[in-house]
XYZ file of C-alpha atoms in Angstrom:
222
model
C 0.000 0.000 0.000
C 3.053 2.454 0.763
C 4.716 2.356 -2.093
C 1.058 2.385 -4.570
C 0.413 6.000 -2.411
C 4.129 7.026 -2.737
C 3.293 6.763 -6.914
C 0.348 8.134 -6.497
C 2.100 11.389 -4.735
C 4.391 11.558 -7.280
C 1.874 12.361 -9.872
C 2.001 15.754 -10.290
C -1.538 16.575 -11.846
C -3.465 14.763 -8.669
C -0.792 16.115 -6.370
C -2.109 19.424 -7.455
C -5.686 18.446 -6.913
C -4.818 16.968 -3.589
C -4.034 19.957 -2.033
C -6.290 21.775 -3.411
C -9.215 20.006 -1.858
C -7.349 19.942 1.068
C -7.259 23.413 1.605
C -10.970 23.859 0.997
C -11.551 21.564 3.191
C -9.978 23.142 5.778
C -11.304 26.918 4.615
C -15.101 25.685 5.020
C -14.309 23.827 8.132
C -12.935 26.796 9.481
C -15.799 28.950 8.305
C -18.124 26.472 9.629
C -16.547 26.215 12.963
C -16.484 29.634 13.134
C -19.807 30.874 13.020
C -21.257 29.687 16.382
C -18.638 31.803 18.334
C -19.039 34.748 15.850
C -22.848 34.673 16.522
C -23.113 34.024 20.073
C -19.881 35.776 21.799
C -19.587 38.715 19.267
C -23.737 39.160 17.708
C -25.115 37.509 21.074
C -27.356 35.740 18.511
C -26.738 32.427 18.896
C -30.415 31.482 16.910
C -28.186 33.293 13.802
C -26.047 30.458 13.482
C -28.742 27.835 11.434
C -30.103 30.501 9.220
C -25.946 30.848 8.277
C -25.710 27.570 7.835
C -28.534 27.237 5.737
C -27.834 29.979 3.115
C -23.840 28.514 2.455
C -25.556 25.011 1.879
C -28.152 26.380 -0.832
C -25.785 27.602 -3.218
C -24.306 23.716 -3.276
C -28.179 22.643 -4.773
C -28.387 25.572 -7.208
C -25.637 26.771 -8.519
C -23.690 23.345 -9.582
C -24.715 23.619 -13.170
C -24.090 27.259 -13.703
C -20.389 26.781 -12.504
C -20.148 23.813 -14.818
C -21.275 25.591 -17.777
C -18.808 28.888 -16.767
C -15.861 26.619 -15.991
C -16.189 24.924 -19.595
C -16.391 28.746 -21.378
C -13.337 30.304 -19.126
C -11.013 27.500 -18.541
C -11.114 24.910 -15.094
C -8.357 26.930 -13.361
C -9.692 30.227 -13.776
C -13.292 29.327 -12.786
C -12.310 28.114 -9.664
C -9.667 30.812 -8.737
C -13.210 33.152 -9.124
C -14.776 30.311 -6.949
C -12.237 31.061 -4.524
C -12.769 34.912 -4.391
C -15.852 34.936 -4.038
C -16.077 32.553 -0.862
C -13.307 34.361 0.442
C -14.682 37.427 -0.093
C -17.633 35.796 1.875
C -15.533 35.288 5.016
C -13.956 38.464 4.785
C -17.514 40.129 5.596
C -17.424 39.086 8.783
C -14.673 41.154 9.859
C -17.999 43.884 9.713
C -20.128 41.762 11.693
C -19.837 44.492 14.659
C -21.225 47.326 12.529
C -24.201 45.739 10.539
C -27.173 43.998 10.323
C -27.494 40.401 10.149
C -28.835 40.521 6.402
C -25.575 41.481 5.686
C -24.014 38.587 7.044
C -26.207 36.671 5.537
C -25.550 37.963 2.239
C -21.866 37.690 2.690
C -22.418 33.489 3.986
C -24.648 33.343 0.610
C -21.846 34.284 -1.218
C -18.726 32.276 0.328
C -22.160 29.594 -0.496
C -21.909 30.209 -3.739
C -17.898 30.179 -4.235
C -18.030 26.674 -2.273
C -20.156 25.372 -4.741
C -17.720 26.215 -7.699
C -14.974 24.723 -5.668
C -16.602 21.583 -5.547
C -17.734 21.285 -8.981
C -14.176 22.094 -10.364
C -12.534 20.090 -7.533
C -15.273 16.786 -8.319
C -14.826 17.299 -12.083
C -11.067 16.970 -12.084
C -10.451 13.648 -9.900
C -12.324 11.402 -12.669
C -9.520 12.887 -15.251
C -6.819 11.715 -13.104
C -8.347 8.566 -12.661
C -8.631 8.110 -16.317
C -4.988 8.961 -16.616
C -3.989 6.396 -14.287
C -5.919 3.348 -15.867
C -4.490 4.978 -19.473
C -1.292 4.547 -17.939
C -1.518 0.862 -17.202
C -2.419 1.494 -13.596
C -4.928 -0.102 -11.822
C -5.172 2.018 -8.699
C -8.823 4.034 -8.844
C -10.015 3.572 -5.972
C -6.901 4.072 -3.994
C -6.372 7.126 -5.653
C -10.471 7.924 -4.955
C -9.483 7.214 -1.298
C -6.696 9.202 -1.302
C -8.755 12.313 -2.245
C -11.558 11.527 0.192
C -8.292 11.522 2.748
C -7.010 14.552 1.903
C -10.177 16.460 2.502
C -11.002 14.383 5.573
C -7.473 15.883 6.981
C -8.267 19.099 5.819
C -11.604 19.267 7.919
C -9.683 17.555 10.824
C -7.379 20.586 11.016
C -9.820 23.520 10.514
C -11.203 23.422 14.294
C -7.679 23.018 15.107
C -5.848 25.959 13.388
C -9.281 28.295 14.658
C -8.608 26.961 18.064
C -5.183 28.394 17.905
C -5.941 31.741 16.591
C -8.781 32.186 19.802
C -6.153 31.034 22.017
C -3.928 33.705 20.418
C -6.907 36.211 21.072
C -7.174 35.409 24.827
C -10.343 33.694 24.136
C -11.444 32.247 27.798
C -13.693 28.778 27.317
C -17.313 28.644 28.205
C -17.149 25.457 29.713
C -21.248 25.237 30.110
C -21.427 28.659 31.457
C -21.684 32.715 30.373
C -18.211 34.331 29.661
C -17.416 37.861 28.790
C -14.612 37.879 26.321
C -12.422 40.556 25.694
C -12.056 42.876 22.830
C -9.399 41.256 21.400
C -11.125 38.250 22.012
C -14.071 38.912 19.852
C -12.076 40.549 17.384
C -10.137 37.468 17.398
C -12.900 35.055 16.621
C -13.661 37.177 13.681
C -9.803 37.455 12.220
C -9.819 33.874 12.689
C -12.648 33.362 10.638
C -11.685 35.754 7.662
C -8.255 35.244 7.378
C -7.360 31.764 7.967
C -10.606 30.459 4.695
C -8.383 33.232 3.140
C -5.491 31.722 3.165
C -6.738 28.729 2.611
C -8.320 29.544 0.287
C -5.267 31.272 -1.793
C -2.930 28.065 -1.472
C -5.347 25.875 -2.641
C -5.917 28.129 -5.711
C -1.644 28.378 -6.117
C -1.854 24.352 -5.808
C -4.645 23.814 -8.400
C -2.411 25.740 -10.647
C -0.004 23.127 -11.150
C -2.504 20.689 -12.237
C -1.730 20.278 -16.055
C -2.918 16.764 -17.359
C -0.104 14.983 -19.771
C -0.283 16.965 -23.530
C -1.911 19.877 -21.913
C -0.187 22.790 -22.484
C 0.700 25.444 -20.322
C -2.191 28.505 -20.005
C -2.006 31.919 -18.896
């Protein structure tokens, strides 16, 4: 099995994809992980939280197609580096959060919604390729690679509550613990920094990575 992965790795076109996914994984586990501190310790709205959750799934039921037909006009790579703005441009609306109402908010979740569902359809539409590759090639490893990707974004969602953990800890965020706490400034400010920045960043390597996927006889593009 170690040495099957080890060729797998070596393949630079699902290498590319691999850490893509993985780093929207961990940008929408971070957003989603986010969102119940942002709403109850900084909007004291913890009833906020579903109706967030609610308009970033819709966009995943709606919007597949139209990103399929836009990524086959503009090119794979540049439709999702658009997918990517726009969901980060999502997260970075909560750094208002503070200062407006919660339509906004829920304007700038339906919009990281919408970028999410882009990232998927690019990210789903490129692993068959690479599996098609691989059998073209003489391999016969499918479903490893399949599992592979499913592992990648499973680590990527694994590490999102992680890396936000860090950045409140940072903050001088003080645990609940099944009780009322009043965070600090910093604290609040830091549960909304977390949640902008770190999907951003994400967010921009996995857009860098995707870059370098470039099946055999494809030709570079600008």
């Amino acid at each position: 099995m170690r040495p099957a992965v080890k060729e797998i790795l070596a393949n630079r076109p699902f290498r590319a994809l691999l850490g893509a996914a993985a780093a929207q994984s961990l940008a929408t586990g971070v957003l989603l992980a986010g969102v119940p501190y942002a709403t109850r310790q900084v909007l004291g709205d913890p009833a906020l939280t579903s109706a967030l959750v609610v308009v970033f799934v819709v966009p995943d039921l709606l919007a597949a197609r139209l990103w399929a037909r836009f990524g086959a006009r503009v090119g794979t790579r540049r439709a999702y580096a658009l997918a990517g703005a726009l969901f980060a441009a999502g997260c970075l609306g909560f750094l208002a959060a503070p200062v407006v109402a919660p339509g906004f908010l829920l304007a700038a979740m339906l919009l990281a919604g919408a970028g999410h569902a882009g990232q998927l359809v690019f990210l789903y539409g490129l692993l068959p390729g690479c599996v098609a590759e691989e059998a073209a090639a003489g391999g016969d490893r499918g479903e490893l690679l399949s599992g592979v990707f499913a592992t990648g974004e499973a680590v990527g969602l694994a590490l999102a509550p992680f890396g936000y953990g860090l950045v409140l800890a940072a903050s001088g965020y003080v645990s609940a613990a099944g009780h009322t706490v009043h965070q600090s400034g910093t604290a609040r400010f830091g549960i909304l920094l977390g949640l902008a920045l770190l999907p951003l960043l994400a967010t921009v390597a996995g857009t860098l990575s995707l870059r370098g996927h470039r099946p055999a006889g494809v030709p570079a593009r600008p």
